[in-house]
Amino acid sequence: MSVAEQRGTGASGPDTVPAFRYAFHHHVPDEFVRLPEPTGSDGWREAMAELLPEAGEEEREAAGESLRQQLPLLTARENVVLTAMCIGTENVDGGERLSMGLVAVTVRPSGHTPATRVFTAEGIYQAAVRKVFSAVPEESLQELSFPLGEGLQGPEDMVLAAKLPCGPGVMTTALRSLRFPTLEPGLATPPLPVGVLELIVPAPHSYCVCVTISTPSVFLLDSYSARLAHIGRTLEFGEPDRGPSHDGA
């Protein structure tokens, strides 16, 4: 997919965020299936057939409708370049467990220059530390203590500075209990544990690339961390005047 310009869209209209140019390539692992635009109808049948090949047509339609409603809760609504999902099984302690993950790639305008790129990454790191260790979780997004997701500091989230082939970045890991809204009044849904892995990489100038993987398969955080690391290692930046493009394959 070739992209020369990305225009941000906001709640008050399509031109509330200035247009900006970006040029980068990355590779998402092959098990991820690209998802269509949530507000549209085209492409959902094909995507669900690829994600759920053994399910019936009615099951796929119901799963696709549910996913379309939940996507805005799990991904940013502005400057989205790619959303993709994988569904399968993976081995955990000798047994097969459900593996489900959603990856979203977004771009965020930034005023940094090549000379201030490292300082921008440092600023992102410091902001993430303040957000993670001092912010109070929202009522619907509570912290979880989960042994397989805990770092050296216990159940607290993790913030790491990353040195990638394309430049400096910041990775965060969070475990949360997310309660999705229900369509039926008076019917409460049980909280769902969700692991959120995020990688933010400042481009050489003007914008940042943000890759987020959300998964309810919290037993597989190491596996999804490896997938995020793969995307980060394959991320490459180009120059807009040399034929900008974004490759999410």
Short mmCIF file of C-alpha atoms in Angstrom, two decimals:
data_model
loop_
_atom_site.label_atom_id
_atom_site.label_comp_id
_atom_site.label_asym_id
_atom_site.label_seq_id
_atom_site.Cartn_x
_atom_site.Cartn_y
_atom_site.Cartn_z
CA MET A 1 0.00 0.00 0.00
CA SER A 2 1.59 3.27 -1.11
CA VAL A 3 0.79 6.41 0.84
CA ALA A 4 2.09 9.89 0.03
CA GLU A 5 0.12 11.89 2.58
CA GLN A 6 -1.86 11.18 5.73
CA ARG A 7 -4.47 13.68 6.89
CA GLY A 8 -5.52 13.50 10.52
CA THR A 9 -9.22 13.46 11.32
CA GLY A 10 -10.79 14.72 14.52
CA ALA A 11 -14.20 14.75 16.10
CA SER A 12 -15.03 18.21 14.78
CA GLY A 13 -14.15 17.56 11.16
CA PRO A 14 -11.58 16.09 8.74
CA ASP A 15 -9.34 19.16 8.74
CA THR A 16 -8.93 19.74 12.47
CA VAL A 17 -5.44 18.17 12.39
CA PRO A 18 -2.96 19.56 9.85
CA ALA A 19 -1.90 17.28 7.04
CA PHE A 20 1.55 15.75 7.34
CA ARG A 21 3.68 13.47 5.23
CA TYR A 22 5.27 10.24 6.31
CA ALA A 23 7.29 7.49 4.70
CA PHE A 24 8.03 4.19 6.39
CA HIS A 25 7.99 0.44 5.85
CA HIS A 26 7.40 -2.36 8.32
CA HIS A 27 6.45 -6.04 8.32
CA VAL A 28 3.60 -7.44 10.40
CA PRO A 29 3.88 -11.22 11.09
CA ASP A 30 2.04 -13.31 8.53
CA GLU A 31 -0.53 -14.69 10.98
CA PHE A 32 -2.16 -11.27 11.26
CA VAL A 33 -5.10 -10.59 8.93
CA ARG A 34 -5.68 -6.98 7.93
CA LEU A 35 -9.03 -5.59 9.09
CA PRO A 36 -11.20 -3.23 7.03
CA GLU A 37 -12.41 0.17 8.22
CA PRO A 38 -14.77 -0.43 11.21
CA THR A 39 -17.38 2.06 9.99
CA GLY A 40 -17.51 0.52 6.52
CA SER A 41 -19.04 -2.71 5.27
CA ASP A 42 -16.63 -3.77 2.52
CA GLY A 43 -14.06 -6.46 3.22
CA TRP A 44 -15.39 -7.76 6.54
CA ARG A 45 -16.77 -11.01 5.14
CA GLU A 46 -13.42 -11.85 3.52
CA ALA A 47 -11.43 -10.91 6.65
CA MET A 48 -13.59 -13.02 8.96
CA ALA A 49 -13.45 -15.97 6.56
CA GLU A 50 -9.66 -15.83 6.80
CA LEU A 51 -9.65 -15.41 10.58
CA LEU A 52 -12.33 -18.07 11.25
CA PRO A 53 -12.08 -20.58 8.39
CA GLU A 54 -13.93 -23.35 10.28
CA ALA A 55 -16.83 -21.19 11.48
CA GLY A 56 -20.21 -20.95 9.78
CA GLU A 57 -21.37 -17.87 7.93
CA GLU A 58 -23.67 -16.74 10.76
CA GLU A 59 -20.88 -17.14 13.32
CA ARG A 60 -18.50 -15.12 11.18
CA GLU A 61 -21.06 -12.38 10.68
CA ALA A 62 -21.75 -12.17 14.44
CA ALA A 63 -18.03 -12.17 15.25
CA GLY A 64 -17.36 -9.46 12.67
CA GLU A 65 -20.14 -7.24 14.02
CA SER A 66 -18.86 -7.62 17.57
CA LEU A 67 -15.32 -6.82 16.48
CA ARG A 68 -16.43 -3.71 14.60
CA GLN A 69 -18.09 -2.40 17.76
CA GLN A 70 -15.10 -3.14 19.99
CA LEU A 71 -12.34 -1.83 17.72
CA PRO A 72 -12.82 1.84 18.68
CA LEU A 73 -12.25 0.86 22.34
CA LEU A 74 -8.94 -0.84 21.56
CA THR A 75 -7.37 1.39 18.94
CA ALA A 76 -6.90 5.08 18.27
CA ARG A 77 -9.51 6.72 16.08
CA GLU A 78 -7.17 9.14 14.31
CA ASN A 79 -4.35 8.67 11.82
CA VAL A 80 -4.73 4.87 11.72
CA VAL A 81 -2.51 3.26 9.09
CA LEU A 82 -3.23 -0.40 9.77
CA THR A 83 -5.31 -2.68 12.01
CA ALA A 84 -4.83 -6.44 11.84
CA MET A 85 -5.79 -9.44 13.94
CA CYS A 86 -4.69 -13.01 14.55
CA ILE A 87 -6.64 -15.91 16.07
CA GLY A 88 -5.21 -19.35 16.76
CA THR A 89 -3.69 -21.54 19.49
CA GLU A 90 -0.26 -21.63 21.09
CA ASN A 91 1.43 -23.97 23.53
CA VAL A 92 1.48 -22.87 27.20
CA ASP A 93 3.03 -25.22 29.74
CA GLY A 94 2.39 -28.24 27.55
CA GLY A 95 -1.21 -27.35 26.70
CA GLU A 96 -2.92 -25.48 23.89
CA ARG A 97 -4.36 -22.06 24.79
CA LEU A 98 -6.33 -19.60 22.69
CA SER A 99 -4.13 -16.93 21.13
CA MET A 100 -5.81 -13.73 19.98
CA GLY A 101 -4.14 -10.42 19.24
CA LEU A 102 -4.92 -7.07 17.63
CA VAL A 103 -2.20 -4.87 16.16
CA ALA A 104 -2.75 -1.22 15.31
CA VAL A 105 -0.26 1.09 13.59
CA THR A 106 -0.86 4.82 13.86
CA VAL A 107 1.11 7.97 13.07
CA ARG A 108 1.25 11.08 15.24
CA PRO A 109 2.41 14.49 14.05
CA SER A 110 5.44 15.82 15.94
CA GLY A 111 7.46 18.99 15.69
CA HIS A 112 10.85 17.37 16.20
CA THR A 113 13.78 17.66 13.80
CA PRO A 114 16.62 15.22 13.03
CA ALA A 115 18.75 17.00 15.63
CA THR A 116 16.11 16.57 18.34
CA ARG A 117 15.04 12.99 17.54
CA VAL A 118 16.84 11.44 20.52
CA PHE A 119 15.49 14.14 22.83
CA THR A 120 11.98 13.39 21.52
CA ALA A 121 12.40 9.71 22.39
CA GLU A 122 13.66 10.69 25.84
CA GLY A 123 10.63 12.95 26.32
CA ILE A 124 8.29 10.11 25.33
CA TYR A 125 10.04 7.83 27.79
CA GLN A 126 9.75 10.31 30.67
CA ALA A 127 6.09 11.00 29.84
CA ALA A 128 5.36 7.26 29.79
CA VAL A 129 7.03 6.80 33.17
CA ARG A 130 4.95 9.58 34.69
CA LYS A 131 1.75 8.22 33.16
CA VAL A 132 2.41 4.62 34.19
CA PHE A 133 3.62 5.12 37.73
CA SER A 134 1.68 8.14 38.90
CA ALA A 135 -1.65 8.13 37.04
CA VAL A 136 -4.74 6.66 38.64
CA PRO A 137 -6.40 4.05 36.39
CA GLU A 138 -9.83 4.89 35.05
CA GLU A 139 -12.79 3.15 36.64
CA SER A 140 -13.27 0.85 33.65
CA LEU A 141 -9.55 0.16 33.20
CA GLN A 142 -8.14 -1.35 36.39
CA GLU A 143 -4.63 -2.66 37.04
CA LEU A 144 -4.10 -6.41 37.29
CA SER A 145 -1.55 -8.44 39.21
CA PHE A 146 -0.75 -11.35 36.92
CA PRO A 147 2.34 -13.52 37.61
CA LEU A 148 3.33 -14.13 33.97
CA GLY A 149 3.09 -10.41 33.21
CA GLU A 150 4.93 -9.07 36.23
CA GLY A 151 8.39 -7.58 35.88
CA LEU A 152 11.04 -7.09 38.50
CA GLN A 153 8.91 -4.41 40.12
CA GLY A 154 5.95 -6.72 40.62
CA PRO A 155 2.56 -6.01 39.04
CA GLU A 156 3.53 -2.50 37.93
CA ASP A 157 3.63 -1.69 34.25
CA MET A 158 6.94 -1.65 32.43
CA VAL A 159 8.55 1.13 30.41
CA LEU A 160 11.67 0.38 28.38
CA ALA A 161 13.93 2.47 26.18
CA ALA A 162 14.57 0.62 22.91
CA LYS A 163 17.40 0.92 20.40
CA LEU A 164 16.12 -0.28 17.03
CA PRO A 165 17.85 -0.49 13.64
CA CYS A 166 15.76 2.52 12.56
CA GLY A 167 16.55 4.59 15.67
CA PRO A 168 15.47 5.13 19.29
CA GLY A 169 12.05 4.08 20.59
CA VAL A 170 10.04 3.45 23.73
CA MET A 171 8.16 0.26 24.63
CA THR A 172 5.51 -0.03 27.34
CA THR A 173 3.71 -3.06 28.73
CA ALA A 174 0.46 -2.85 30.69
CA LEU A 175 -1.96 -5.37 32.14
CA ARG A 176 -5.51 -4.18 32.56
CA SER A 177 -9.00 -5.44 33.26
CA LEU A 178 -11.27 -3.98 30.58
CA ARG A 179 -15.05 -4.02 30.80
CA PHE A 180 -16.75 -3.69 27.42
CA PRO A 181 -20.12 -1.93 27.19
CA THR A 182 -23.13 -4.11 26.39
CA LEU A 183 -25.88 -3.56 23.86
CA GLU A 184 -28.57 -4.77 26.26
CA PRO A 185 -29.55 -2.37 29.09
CA GLY A 186 -29.04 -3.80 32.57
CA LEU A 187 -26.79 -6.64 31.36
CA ALA A 188 -23.29 -6.36 32.83
CA THR A 189 -20.33 -7.97 31.09
CA PRO A 190 -17.55 -9.61 33.12
CA PRO A 191 -14.19 -7.79 33.12
CA LEU A 192 -11.72 -9.08 30.54
CA PRO A 193 -7.97 -9.17 31.29
CA VAL A 194 -6.06 -7.47 28.48
CA GLY A 195 -2.34 -7.07 27.88
CA VAL A 196 -1.34 -3.94 25.97
CA LEU A 197 2.10 -3.67 24.37
CA GLU A 198 3.06 -0.41 22.73
CA LEU A 199 6.09 0.73 20.75
CA ILE A 200 6.56 4.42 19.90
CA VAL A 201 9.31 5.39 17.48
CA PRO A 202 10.09 8.97 16.43
CA ALA A 203 10.70 9.24 12.69
CA PRO A 204 13.80 11.18 11.58
CA HIS A 205 11.56 14.24 11.70
CA SER A 206 7.97 15.50 11.85
CA TYR A 207 6.06 12.46 13.18
CA CYS A 208 6.13 9.33 15.36
CA VAL A 209 5.03 5.80 14.51
CA CYS A 210 3.06 3.97 17.22
CA VAL A 211 2.57 0.19 17.12
CA THR A 212 0.14 -1.26 19.67
CA ILE A 213 -0.68 -4.92 20.28
CA SER A 214 -3.67 -5.70 22.50
CA THR A 215 -4.36 -9.28 23.60
CA PRO A 216 -6.69 -11.03 26.04
CA SER A 217 -4.25 -13.97 25.89
CA VAL A 218 -2.27 -12.68 28.87
CA PHE A 219 -0.51 -16.03 29.25
CA LEU A 220 1.22 -15.26 25.95
CA LEU A 221 2.70 -11.84 26.63
CA ASP A 222 6.19 -13.12 25.82
CA SER A 223 4.95 -14.37 22.44
CA TYR A 224 3.27 -11.08 21.59
CA SER A 225 6.29 -9.15 22.83
CA ALA A 226 8.33 -11.08 20.25
CA ARG A 227 5.82 -10.11 17.55
CA LEU A 228 6.06 -6.45 18.54
CA ALA A 229 9.87 -6.69 18.53
CA HIS A 230 9.72 -8.16 15.01
CA ILE A 231 7.67 -5.21 13.77
CA GLY A 232 10.09 -2.80 15.44
CA ARG A 233 13.16 -4.47 13.93
CA THR A 234 11.65 -4.32 10.42
CA LEU A 235 10.60 -0.66 10.70
CA GLU A 236 12.42 1.55 8.19
CA PHE A 237 11.99 5.22 7.45
CA GLY A 238 12.32 6.90 4.07
CA GLU A 239 12.17 10.42 2.70
CA PRO A 240 8.86 11.79 1.37
CA ASP A 241 10.50 13.26 -1.72
CA ARG A 242 11.88 9.82 -2.63
CA GLY A 243 8.48 8.18 -3.10
CA PRO A 244 6.96 7.79 0.35
CA SER A 245 5.21 4.56 1.06
CA HIS A 246 3.88 2.46 3.88
CA ASP A 247 4.11 -1.29 3.62
CA GLY A 248 2.14 -3.18 6.22
CA ALA A 249 2.68 -6.57 4.67
#
